[in-house]
Coordinates of C-alpha atoms in Angstrom, one line a residue:
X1036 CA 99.9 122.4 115.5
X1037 CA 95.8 121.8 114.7
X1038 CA 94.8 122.4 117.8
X1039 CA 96.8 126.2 117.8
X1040 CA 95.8 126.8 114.8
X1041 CA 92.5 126.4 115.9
X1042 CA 92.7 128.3 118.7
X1043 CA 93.8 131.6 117.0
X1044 CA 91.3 131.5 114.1
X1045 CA 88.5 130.9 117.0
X1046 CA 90.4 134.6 118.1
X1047 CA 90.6 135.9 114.8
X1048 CA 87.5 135.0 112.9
X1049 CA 85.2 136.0 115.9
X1050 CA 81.8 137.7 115.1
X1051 CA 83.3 141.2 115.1
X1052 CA 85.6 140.1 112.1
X1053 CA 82.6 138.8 110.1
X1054 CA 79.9 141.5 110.7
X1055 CA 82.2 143.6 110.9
X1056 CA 83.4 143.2 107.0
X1057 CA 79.8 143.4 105.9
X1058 CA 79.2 146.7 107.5
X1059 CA 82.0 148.5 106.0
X1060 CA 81.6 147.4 102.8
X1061 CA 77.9 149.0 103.7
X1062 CA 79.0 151.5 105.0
X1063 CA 81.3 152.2 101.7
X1064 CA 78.5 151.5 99.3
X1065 CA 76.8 154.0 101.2
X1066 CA 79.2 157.0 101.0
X1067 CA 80.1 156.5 97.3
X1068 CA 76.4 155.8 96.3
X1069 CA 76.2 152.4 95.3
X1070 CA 79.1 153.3 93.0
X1071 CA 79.3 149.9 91.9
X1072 CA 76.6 150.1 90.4
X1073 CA 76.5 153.3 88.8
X1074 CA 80.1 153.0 87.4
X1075 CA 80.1 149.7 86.2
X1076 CA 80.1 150.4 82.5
X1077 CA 83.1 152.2 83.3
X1078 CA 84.7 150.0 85.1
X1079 CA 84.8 147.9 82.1
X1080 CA 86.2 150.6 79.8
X1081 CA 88.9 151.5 82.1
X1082 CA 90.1 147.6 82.4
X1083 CA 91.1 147.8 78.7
X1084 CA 92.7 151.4 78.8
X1085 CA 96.4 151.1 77.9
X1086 CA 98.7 153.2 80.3
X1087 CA 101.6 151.8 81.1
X1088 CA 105.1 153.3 81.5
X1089 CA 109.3 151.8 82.5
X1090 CA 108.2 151.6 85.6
X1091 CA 104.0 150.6 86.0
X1092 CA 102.1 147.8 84.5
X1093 CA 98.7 149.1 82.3
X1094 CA 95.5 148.8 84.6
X1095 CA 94.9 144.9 82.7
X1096 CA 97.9 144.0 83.4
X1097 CA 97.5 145.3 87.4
X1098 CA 93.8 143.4 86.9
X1099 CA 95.5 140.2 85.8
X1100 CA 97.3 139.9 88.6
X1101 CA 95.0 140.8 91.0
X1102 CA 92.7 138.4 89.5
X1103 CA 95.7 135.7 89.6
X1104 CA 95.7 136.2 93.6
X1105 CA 91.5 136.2 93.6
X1106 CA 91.0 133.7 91.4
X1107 CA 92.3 130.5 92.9
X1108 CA 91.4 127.4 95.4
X1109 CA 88.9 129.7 96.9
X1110 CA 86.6 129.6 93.8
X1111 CA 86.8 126.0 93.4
X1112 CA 87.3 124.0 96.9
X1113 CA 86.3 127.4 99.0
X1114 CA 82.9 127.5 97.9
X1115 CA 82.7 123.4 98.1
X1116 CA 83.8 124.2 101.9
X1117 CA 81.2 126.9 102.6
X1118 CA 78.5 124.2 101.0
X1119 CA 79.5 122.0 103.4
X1120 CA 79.7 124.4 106.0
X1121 CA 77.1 126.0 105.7
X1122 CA 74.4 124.3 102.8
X1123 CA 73.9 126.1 99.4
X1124 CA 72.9 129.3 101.6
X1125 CA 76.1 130.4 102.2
X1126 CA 76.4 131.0 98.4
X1127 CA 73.7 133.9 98.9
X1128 CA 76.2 135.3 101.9
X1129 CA 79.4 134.9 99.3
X1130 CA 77.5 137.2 96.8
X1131 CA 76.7 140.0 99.5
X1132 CA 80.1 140.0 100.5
X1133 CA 81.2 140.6 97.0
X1134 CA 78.7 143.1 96.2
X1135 CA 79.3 145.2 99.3
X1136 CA 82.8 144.1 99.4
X1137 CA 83.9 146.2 95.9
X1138 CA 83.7 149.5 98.0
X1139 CA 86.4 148.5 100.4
X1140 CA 88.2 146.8 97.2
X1141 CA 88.0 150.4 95.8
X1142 CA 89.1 152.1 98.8
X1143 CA 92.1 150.2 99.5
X1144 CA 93.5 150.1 96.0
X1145 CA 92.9 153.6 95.4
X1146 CA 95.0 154.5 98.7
X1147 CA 97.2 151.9 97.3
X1148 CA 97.9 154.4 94.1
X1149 CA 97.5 157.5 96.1
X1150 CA 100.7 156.5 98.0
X1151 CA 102.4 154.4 95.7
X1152 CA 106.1 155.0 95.2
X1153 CA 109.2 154.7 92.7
X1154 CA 111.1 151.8 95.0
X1155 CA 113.6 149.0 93.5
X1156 CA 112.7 150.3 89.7
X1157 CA 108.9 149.5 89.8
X1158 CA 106.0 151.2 91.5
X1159 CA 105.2 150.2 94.9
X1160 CA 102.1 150.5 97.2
X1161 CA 99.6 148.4 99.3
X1162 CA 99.0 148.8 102.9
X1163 CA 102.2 149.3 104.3
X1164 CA 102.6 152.3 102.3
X1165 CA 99.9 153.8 102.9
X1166 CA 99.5 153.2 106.6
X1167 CA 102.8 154.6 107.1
X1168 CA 102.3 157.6 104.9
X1169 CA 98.5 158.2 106.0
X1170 CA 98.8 158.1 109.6
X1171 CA 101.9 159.0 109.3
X1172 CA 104.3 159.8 112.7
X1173 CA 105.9 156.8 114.6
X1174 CA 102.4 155.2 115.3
X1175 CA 101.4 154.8 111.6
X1176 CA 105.5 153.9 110.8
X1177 CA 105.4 151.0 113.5
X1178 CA 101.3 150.0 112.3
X1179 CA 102.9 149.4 109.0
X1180 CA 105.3 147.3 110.2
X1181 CA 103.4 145.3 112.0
X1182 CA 101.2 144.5 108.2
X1183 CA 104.0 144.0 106.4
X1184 CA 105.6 141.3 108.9
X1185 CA 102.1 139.6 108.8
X1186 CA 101.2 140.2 105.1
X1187 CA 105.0 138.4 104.6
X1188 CA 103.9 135.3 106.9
X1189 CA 100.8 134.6 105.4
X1190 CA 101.5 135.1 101.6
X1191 CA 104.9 133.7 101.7
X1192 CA 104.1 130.8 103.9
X1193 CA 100.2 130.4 105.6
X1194 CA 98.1 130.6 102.1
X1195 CA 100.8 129.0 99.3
X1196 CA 100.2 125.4 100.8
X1197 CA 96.4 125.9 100.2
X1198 CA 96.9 126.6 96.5
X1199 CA 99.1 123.6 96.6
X1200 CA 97.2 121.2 98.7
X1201 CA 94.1 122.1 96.6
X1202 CA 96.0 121.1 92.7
X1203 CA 97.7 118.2 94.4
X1204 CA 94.2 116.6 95.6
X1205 CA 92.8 117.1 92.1
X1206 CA 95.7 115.8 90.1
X1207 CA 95.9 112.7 92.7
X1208 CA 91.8 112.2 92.0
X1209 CA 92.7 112.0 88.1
X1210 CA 95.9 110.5 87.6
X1211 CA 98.1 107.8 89.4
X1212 CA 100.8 110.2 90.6
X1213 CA 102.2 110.7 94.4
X1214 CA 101.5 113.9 96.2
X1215 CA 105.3 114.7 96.2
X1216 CA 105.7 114.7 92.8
X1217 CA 102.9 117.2 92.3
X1218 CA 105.0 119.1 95.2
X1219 CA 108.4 119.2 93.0
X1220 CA 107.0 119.7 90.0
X1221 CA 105.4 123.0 91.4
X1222 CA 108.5 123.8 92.9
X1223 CA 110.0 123.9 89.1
X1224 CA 107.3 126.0 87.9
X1225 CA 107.1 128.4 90.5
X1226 CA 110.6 129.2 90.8
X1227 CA 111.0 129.7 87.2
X1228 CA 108.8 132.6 87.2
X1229 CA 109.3 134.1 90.6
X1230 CA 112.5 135.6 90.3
X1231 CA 111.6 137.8 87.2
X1232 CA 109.7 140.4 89.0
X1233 CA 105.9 141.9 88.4
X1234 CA 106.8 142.0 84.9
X1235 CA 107.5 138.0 84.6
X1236 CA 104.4 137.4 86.9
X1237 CA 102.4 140.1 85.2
X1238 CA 102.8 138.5 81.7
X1239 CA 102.0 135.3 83.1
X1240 CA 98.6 136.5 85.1
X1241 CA 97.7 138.4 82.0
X1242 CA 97.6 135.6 79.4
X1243 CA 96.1 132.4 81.8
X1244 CA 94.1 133.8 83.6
X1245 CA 91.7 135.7 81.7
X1246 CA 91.6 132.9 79.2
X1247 CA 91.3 130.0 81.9
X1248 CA 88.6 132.1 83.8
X1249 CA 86.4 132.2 80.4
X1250 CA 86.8 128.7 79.6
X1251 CA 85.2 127.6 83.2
X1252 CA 82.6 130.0 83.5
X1253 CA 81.5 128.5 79.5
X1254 CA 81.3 125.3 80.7
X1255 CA 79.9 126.3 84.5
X1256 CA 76.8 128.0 81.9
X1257 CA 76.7 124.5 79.7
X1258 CA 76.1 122.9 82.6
X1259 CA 73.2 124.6 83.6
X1260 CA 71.5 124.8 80.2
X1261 CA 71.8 121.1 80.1
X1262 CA 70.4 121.5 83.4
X1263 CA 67.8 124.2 82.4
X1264 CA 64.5 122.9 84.3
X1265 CA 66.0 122.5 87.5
X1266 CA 67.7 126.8 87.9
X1267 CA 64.5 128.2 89.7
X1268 CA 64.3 125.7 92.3
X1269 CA 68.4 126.0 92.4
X1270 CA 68.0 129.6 93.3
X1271 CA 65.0 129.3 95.3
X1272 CA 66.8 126.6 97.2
X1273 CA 70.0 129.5 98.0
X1274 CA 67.6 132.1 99.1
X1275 CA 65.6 130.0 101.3
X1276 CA 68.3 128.6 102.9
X1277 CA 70.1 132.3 103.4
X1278 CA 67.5 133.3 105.8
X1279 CA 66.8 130.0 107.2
X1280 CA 63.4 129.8 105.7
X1281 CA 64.7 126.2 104.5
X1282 CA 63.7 123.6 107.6
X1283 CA 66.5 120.9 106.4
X1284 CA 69.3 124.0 107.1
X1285 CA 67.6 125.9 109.9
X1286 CA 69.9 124.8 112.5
X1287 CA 72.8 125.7 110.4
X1288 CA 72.1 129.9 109.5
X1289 CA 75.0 131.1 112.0
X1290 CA 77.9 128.9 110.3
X1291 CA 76.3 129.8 106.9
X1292 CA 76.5 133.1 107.3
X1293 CA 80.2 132.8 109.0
X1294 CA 81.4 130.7 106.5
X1295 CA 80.0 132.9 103.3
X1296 CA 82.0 135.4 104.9
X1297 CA 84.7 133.8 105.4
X1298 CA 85.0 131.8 102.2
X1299 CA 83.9 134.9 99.7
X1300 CA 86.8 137.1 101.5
X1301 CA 89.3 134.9 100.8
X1302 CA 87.9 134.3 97.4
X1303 CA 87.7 138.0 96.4
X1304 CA 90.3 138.8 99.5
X1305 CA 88.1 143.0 98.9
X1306 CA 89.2 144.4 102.3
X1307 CA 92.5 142.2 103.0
X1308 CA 94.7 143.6 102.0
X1309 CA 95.9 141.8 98.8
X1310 CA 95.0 143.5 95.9
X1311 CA 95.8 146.8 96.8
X1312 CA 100.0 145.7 96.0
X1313 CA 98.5 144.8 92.5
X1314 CA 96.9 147.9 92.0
X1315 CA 99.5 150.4 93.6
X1316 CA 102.0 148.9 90.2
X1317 CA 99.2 150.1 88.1
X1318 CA 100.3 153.1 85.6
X1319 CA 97.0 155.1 85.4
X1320 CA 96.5 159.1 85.4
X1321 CA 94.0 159.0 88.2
X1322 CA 93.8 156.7 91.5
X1323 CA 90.0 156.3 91.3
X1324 CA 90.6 154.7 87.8
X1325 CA 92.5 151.6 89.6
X1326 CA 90.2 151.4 92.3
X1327 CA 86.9 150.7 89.6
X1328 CA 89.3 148.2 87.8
X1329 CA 90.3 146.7 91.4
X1330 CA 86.1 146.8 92.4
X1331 CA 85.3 144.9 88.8
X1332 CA 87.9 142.0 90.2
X1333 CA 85.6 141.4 92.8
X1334 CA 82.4 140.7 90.4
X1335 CA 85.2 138.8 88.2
X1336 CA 86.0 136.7 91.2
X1337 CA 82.6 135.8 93.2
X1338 CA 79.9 136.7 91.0
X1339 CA 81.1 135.2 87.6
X1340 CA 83.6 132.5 88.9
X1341 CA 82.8 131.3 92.3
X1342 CA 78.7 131.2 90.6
X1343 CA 80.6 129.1 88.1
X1344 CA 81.4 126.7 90.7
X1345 CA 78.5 126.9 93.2
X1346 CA 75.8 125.9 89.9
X1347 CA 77.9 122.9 88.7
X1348 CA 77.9 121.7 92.4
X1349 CA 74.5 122.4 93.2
X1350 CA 72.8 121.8 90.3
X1351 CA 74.4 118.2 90.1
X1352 CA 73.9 117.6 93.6
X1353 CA 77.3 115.9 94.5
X1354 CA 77.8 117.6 97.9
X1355 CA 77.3 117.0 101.4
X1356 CA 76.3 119.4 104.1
X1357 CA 77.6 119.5 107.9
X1358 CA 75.3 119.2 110.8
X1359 CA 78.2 121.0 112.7
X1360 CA 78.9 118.0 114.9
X1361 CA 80.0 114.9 113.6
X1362 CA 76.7 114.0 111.1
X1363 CA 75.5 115.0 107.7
X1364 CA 72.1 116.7 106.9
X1365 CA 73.2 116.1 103.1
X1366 CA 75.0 113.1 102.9
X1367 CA 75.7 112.5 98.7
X1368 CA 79.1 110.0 99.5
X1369 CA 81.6 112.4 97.5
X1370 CA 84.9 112.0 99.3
X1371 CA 88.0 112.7 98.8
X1372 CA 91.3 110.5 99.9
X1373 CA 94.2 112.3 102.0
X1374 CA 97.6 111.8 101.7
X1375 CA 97.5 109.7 104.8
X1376 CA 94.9 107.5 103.1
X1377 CA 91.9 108.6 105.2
X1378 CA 88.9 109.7 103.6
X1379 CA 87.7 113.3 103.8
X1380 CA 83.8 113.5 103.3
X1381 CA 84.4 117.6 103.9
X1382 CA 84.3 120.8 101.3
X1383 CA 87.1 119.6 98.8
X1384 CA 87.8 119.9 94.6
X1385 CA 86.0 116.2 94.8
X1386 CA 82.7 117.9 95.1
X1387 CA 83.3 120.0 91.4
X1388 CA 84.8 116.9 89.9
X1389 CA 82.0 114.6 90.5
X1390 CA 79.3 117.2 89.8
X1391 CA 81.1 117.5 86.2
X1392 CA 81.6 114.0 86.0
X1393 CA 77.8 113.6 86.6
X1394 CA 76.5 116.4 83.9
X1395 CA 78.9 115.0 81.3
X1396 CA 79.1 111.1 82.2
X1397 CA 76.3 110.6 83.6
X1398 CA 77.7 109.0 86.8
X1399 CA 74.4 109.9 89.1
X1400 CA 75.9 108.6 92.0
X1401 CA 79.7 109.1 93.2
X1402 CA 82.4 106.9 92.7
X1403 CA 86.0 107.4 93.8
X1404 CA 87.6 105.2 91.2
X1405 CA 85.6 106.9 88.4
X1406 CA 87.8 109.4 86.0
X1407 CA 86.0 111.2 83.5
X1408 CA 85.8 115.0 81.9
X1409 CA 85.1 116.9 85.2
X1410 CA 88.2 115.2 86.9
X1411 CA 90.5 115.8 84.2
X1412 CA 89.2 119.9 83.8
X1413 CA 88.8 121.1 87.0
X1414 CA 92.4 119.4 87.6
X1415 CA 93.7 121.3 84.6
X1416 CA 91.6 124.7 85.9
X1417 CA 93.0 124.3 89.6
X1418 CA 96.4 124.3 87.9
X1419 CA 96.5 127.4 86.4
X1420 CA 94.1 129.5 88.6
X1421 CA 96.4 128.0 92.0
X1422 CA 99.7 128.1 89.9
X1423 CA 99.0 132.4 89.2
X1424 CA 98.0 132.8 92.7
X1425 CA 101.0 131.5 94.4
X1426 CA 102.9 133.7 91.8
X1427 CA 100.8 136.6 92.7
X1428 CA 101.3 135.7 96.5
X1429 CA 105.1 135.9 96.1
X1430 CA 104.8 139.4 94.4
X1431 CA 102.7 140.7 97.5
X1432 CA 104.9 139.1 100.0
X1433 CA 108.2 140.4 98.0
X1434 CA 106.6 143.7 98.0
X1435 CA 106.1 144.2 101.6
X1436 CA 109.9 142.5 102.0
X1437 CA 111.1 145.8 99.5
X1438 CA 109.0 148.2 102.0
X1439 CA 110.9 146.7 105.2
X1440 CA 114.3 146.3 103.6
X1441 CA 114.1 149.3 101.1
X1442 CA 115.7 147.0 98.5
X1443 CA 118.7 146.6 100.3
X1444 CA 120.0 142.7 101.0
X1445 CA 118.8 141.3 98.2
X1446 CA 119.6 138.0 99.5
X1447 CA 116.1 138.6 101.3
X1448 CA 114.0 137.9 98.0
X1449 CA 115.6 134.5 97.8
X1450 CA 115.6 133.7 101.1
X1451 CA 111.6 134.7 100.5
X1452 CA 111.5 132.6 97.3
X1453 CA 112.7 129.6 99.4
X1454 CA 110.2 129.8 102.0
X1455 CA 107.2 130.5 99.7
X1456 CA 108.3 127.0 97.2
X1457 CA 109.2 124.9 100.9
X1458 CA 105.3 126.3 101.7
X1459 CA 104.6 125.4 98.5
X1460 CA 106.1 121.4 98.4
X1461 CA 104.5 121.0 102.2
X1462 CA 101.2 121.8 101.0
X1463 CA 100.9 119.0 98.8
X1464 CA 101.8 116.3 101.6
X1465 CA 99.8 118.0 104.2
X1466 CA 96.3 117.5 104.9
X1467 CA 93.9 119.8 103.9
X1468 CA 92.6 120.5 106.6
X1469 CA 95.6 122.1 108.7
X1470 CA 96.1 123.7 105.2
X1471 CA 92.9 125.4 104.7
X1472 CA 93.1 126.9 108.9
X1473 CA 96.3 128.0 108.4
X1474 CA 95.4 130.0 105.7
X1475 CA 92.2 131.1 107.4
X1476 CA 94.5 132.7 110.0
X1477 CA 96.8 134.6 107.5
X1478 CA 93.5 136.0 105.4
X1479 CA 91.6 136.7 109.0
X1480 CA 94.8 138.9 110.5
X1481 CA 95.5 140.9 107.0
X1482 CA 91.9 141.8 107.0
X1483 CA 91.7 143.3 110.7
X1484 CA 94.7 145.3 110.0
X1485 CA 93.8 146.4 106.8
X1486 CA 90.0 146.9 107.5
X1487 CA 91.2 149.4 110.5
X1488 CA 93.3 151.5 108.4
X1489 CA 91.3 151.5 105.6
X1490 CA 88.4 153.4 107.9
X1491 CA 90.8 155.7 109.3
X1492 CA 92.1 156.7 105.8
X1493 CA 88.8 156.5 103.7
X1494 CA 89.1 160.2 103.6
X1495 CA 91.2 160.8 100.3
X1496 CA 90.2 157.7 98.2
X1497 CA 86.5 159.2 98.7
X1498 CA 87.2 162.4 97.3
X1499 CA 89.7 160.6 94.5
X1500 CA 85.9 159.5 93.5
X1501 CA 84.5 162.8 93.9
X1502 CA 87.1 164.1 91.5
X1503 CA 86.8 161.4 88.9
X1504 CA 83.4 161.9 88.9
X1505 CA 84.1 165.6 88.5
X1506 CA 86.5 165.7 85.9
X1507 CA 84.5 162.9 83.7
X1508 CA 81.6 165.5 83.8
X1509 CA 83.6 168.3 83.0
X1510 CA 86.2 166.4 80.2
X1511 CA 83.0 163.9 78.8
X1512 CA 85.6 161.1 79.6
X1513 CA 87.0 159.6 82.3
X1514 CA 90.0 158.7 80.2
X1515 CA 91.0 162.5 80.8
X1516 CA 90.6 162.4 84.6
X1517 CA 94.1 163.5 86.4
X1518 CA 94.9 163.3 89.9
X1519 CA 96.2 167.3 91.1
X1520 CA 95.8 166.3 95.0
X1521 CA 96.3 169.5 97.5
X1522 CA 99.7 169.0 99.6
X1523 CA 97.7 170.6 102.3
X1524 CA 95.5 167.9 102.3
X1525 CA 96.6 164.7 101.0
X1526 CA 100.5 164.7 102.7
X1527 CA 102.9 162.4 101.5
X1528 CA 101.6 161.6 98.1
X1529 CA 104.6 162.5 96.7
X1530 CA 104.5 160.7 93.5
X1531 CA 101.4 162.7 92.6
X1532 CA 102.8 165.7 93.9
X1533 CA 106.0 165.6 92.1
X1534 CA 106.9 162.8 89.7
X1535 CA 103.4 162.5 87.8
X1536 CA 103.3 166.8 86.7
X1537 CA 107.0 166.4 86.1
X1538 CA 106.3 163.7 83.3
X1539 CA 103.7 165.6 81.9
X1540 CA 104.9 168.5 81.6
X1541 CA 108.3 166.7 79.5
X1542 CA 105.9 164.6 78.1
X1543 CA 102.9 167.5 76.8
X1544 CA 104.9 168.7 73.7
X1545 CA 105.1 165.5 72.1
X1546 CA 101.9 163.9 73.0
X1547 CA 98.6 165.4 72.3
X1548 CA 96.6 163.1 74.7
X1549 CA 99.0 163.8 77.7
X1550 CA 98.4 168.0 76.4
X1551 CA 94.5 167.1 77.1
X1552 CA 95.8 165.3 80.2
X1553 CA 96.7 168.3 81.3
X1554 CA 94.4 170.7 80.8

C-alpha cells in the first residue's frame, strides 16, 4: 500500500501542482487588486453579519465550519512536517501560499454561492455544482462527477485517518491509554454528531472552534514574550532560509519550497476545493460577501494559527530537520513512538509538545517519558481542532453524496457515515506515515480538479467583486450589496435568478432592511 501511495503523490504533487497553486493565487491577487488587502476591514465586518434563513447558515456560522475543516492536524503536526521537510524556511513558503492563496479561496466560494441550490432542505454548492452548472453541457456534467467521486474518497476516507492518527499520537504521548481506545472513543463522538446535518455540525464548529483557536494563538504569543530576545533572529532565521541564503539549509530550498506548499494547502485547503461546500450553505444577499468571509479563513488558518505553532516550535528549538536522505542537519532527539513501537524522529505533534514542555517546564532537552503542560494542551487542542474537522469532512463528503444521488437512497449517508468513522478508528492504529500520504493524495487530486475549473469559471466571481465594490460605493455599505446577475450572462444561477427576488419581494413589506435590500 506505501509504496502506491507513494507512487501516485510522486504523480500528483509534481512541480506543475506546486507552482502552479502559487501562480494562480497570483494571478488572482492580480485581477482583483490585492483585494485582500484592501477589503480586509471588511472582511471582518461581514464575518459577524447575521443572515441566516430555514434553509442557510449566517456567514459565522459558514466560517466556523470552514475553519473546522482548515483548522486541524495541518496546523499542528503539518507545519512540524514541513520543519522537518524543509527547515524553518518552509514557514516563509506556508505564508505566501496563504496570502496569495485567499484569491482562489475567494473565487471558489463565491462560484460556490453563485450556483448554490435548494437540495434535501438546505442550501447546497461546492464544486460539483458549479462545474456542472458553469461549463455546463455533458463535458462539465461528467467533470463534475468525476470531483465529486474524488472529493467523496478523500474526505470520507483518505484525510479522516490523519485527523485521527494526529489526536491518537498526542493522547498516547500524555496518558497511558492504547491507540484503539482513542479509535472508539472517536467513533462515539463522531457519530453522535454526524447524523444531525450542517445544522448539528454547524453549532458544533461555531462554539469550539473559535474559542479553541483563541486559546492557542494566546498561549503561542506567551510563549514568545517569554521568549522575547530571541524573535529577530527567529524571523531572520525563516527568511534566510526561504531563499537559501542560510548555508546549514542550502541543499534543502527545493523540498522547502514543495513542502510549504504542500503543507499550507492542506492547512488552509484555498484552492481545493473544501471550503467552497461551507460557503455555498452560507445565507448572505451577495456572493462576494462569502467569498471575503471564505478569504479571512485563510489568514485565520496560516497566518494566525499555523504562526502559532511554527514560533512555539522554533523559538524552543525542539525540532529536527531532514537532509532528505536518511541523516539530520538538525538533529534535537524529539521523537515520537508508533503504534508498532518504532520510533519516529519525523514532523509529528511531539515536536509542539516538547517545545511547550520546554517554555513552561523548563525541560531544555527532550525526554519521551516527560509529561508536562505542553503535552497535556496541545493534546486537548488536537482534540477539538481534528474532532471539528472530521465533522466538517463528513459534511463535504455528504454533500457531494446529495449532488450524485439527488437525496434519493438515503441509506447512502450511512453507508457514508460508516466509512468516514471505520477511516476514522484505522487512523489511530495506523502509522502516520501511510496516514499523512494518503491524505496528501486526496488534498493533491481535489486541488487539480478544482484549480482547473476555477480558471475556467473565474469570469463571474470576478465581476461578483466588481459589483460589491459597486454597490458598497453607491449604498455606503456593503451590508446593502445584492446579487441581480444577468441570465444572459451568468446561466444557471437559478437561485439568484428566481428564489432570492421572490423572498424579497414577500419579504420587502414587512422588513425595512430587506426594502433597502432592494432598492
Amino acid at each position: 500500500m506505501q509504496g502506491i501511495v507513494d507512487v501516485l503523490n510522486g504523480w500528483v504533487w509534481s512541480s506543475p501542482l506546486v507552482y502552479g497553486l502559487l501562480a494562480v493565487g497570483l494571478y488572482f491577487s492580480l485581477r482583483m487588486r490585492f483585494f485582500q488587502i484592501r477589503h480586509f476591514k471588511e472582511m471582518i465586518r461581514l464575518m459577524f453579519q447575521g443572515e441566516k434563513s430555514p434553509v442557510g447558515i449566517s456567514s459565522f456560522q459558514a466560517l466556523a465550519v470552514s475553519l473546522s475543516g482548515r483548522v486541524g492536524t495541518g496546523n499542528i503536526v503539518g507545519v512540524a512536517t514541513a520543519i522537518f521537510i524543509g527547515g524553518p524556511g518552509a514557514i516563509f513558503w506556508m505564508w505566501l501560499i496563504a496570502f496569495l492563496g485567499a484569491g482562489s479561496a475567494f473565487v471558489e466560494s463565491t462560484l460556490a454561492q453563485i450556483y448554490k441550490q435548494n437540495e434535501d432542505k438546505q442550501y447546497r454548492g461546492g464544486p460539483a455544482y458549479y462545474i456542472e452548472k458553469g461549463i455546463g453541457g455533458r463535458l462539465g456534467k461528467v467533470y463534475a462527477i468525476v470531483f465529486a467521486l474524488v472529493t467523496i474518497l478523500a474526505t470520507g476516507f483518505l484525510l479522516p485517518g490523519i485527523q485521527s492518527n494526529s489526536i491518537a499520537g498526542s493522547m498516547t504521548n500524555s496518558f497511558p491509554v492504547q491507540h484503539w481506545v482513542i479509535g472508539a472513543a472517536l467513533v462515539v463522538l463522531v457519530g453522535l454528531v454526524i447524523f444531525g446535518g450542517i445544522r448539528s455540525i454547524a453549532n458544533v464548529a461555531s462554539a469550539v472552534v473559535p474559542f479553541m483557536a483563541l486559546i492557542y494563538v494566546g498561549v503561542a504569543i506567551v510563549v514568545v514574550i517569554m521568549n522575547i530576545q530571541e524573535v529577530p533572529a527567529m524571523f531572520g532565521l525563516i527568511f534566510r532560509s526561504a531563499f537559501g541564503l542560510e548555508q546549514q539549509f542550502g541543499g534543502i530550498v527545493g523540498a522547502m519550497i514543495a513542502i510549504g506548499v504542500q503543507r499550507g494547502i492542506y492547512s488552509n485547503e484555498a484552492g481545493q476545493g473544501t471550503g467552497p461546500h461551507a460557503a455555498g450553505a452560507a445565507e448572505v444577499s451577495h456572493p462576494a460577501k462569502q467569498g471575503l468571509v471564505q478569504a479571512f479563513s485563510v489568514y485565520v488558518d496560516t497566518l494566525f494559527v499555523c504562526t502559532a505553532t511554527a514560533l512555539m516550535i522554533l523559538m524552543t528549538g525542539m525540532y529536527n530537520v531532514s537532509d532528505g536522505n536518511e541523516g539530520l542537519i538538525v538533529d534535537s532527539g524529539v521523537h515520537q513512538v508508533s503504534p508498532g513501537g518504532e520510533e519516529n524522529f519525523g514532523g509529528t505533534v511531539a515536536y509542539t509538545q516538547a517545545g511547550l514542555d520546554r517554555a513552561f517546564s523548563g525541560q531544555d532537552t527532550f525526554d519521551i517519558n516527560f509529561v508536562g503542560f505542553g503535552s497535556y494542551f496541545i493534546s486537548f487542542a488536537l482534540l477539538f481542532f481534528c474532532y471539528t474537522t472530521i465533522l466538517a469532512y463528513y459534511y463535504i463528503a455528504e454533500t457531494n453524496l446529495v449532488y450524485l444521488t439527488h437525496g434519493r437512497w438515503p441509506i447512502l449517508k450511512i453507508l457514508l457515515g460508516v466509512l468516514l468513522i471505520g477511516s476514522v478508528f484505522y487512523g489511530t492504529v495506523s502509522s502516520a506515515g501511510l496516514a499523512w500520504d494518503m491524505g496528501d493524495l486526496g488534498v493533491g487530486l481535489m486541488a487539480w480538479l478544482n484549480v482547473i475549473a476555477i480558471l475556467i469559471l473565474q469570469k463571474p466571481a470576478l465581476a461578483a467583486l466588481r459589483d460589491f465594490e459597486r454597490q458598497k460605493k453607491e449604498k455606503g455599505s456593503g451590508k446593502y450589496a445584492v446579487y441581480t446577475p444577468d441570465p444572459s450572462t451568468v446561466k444557471e444561477a437559478d437561485f439568484w435568478h428566481h428564489d432570492y427576488p421572490q423572498r424579497l419581494r414577500e419579504e420587502a413589506e414587512y422588513n425595512p432592511d430587506v426594502r433597502k435590500l432592494d432598492r
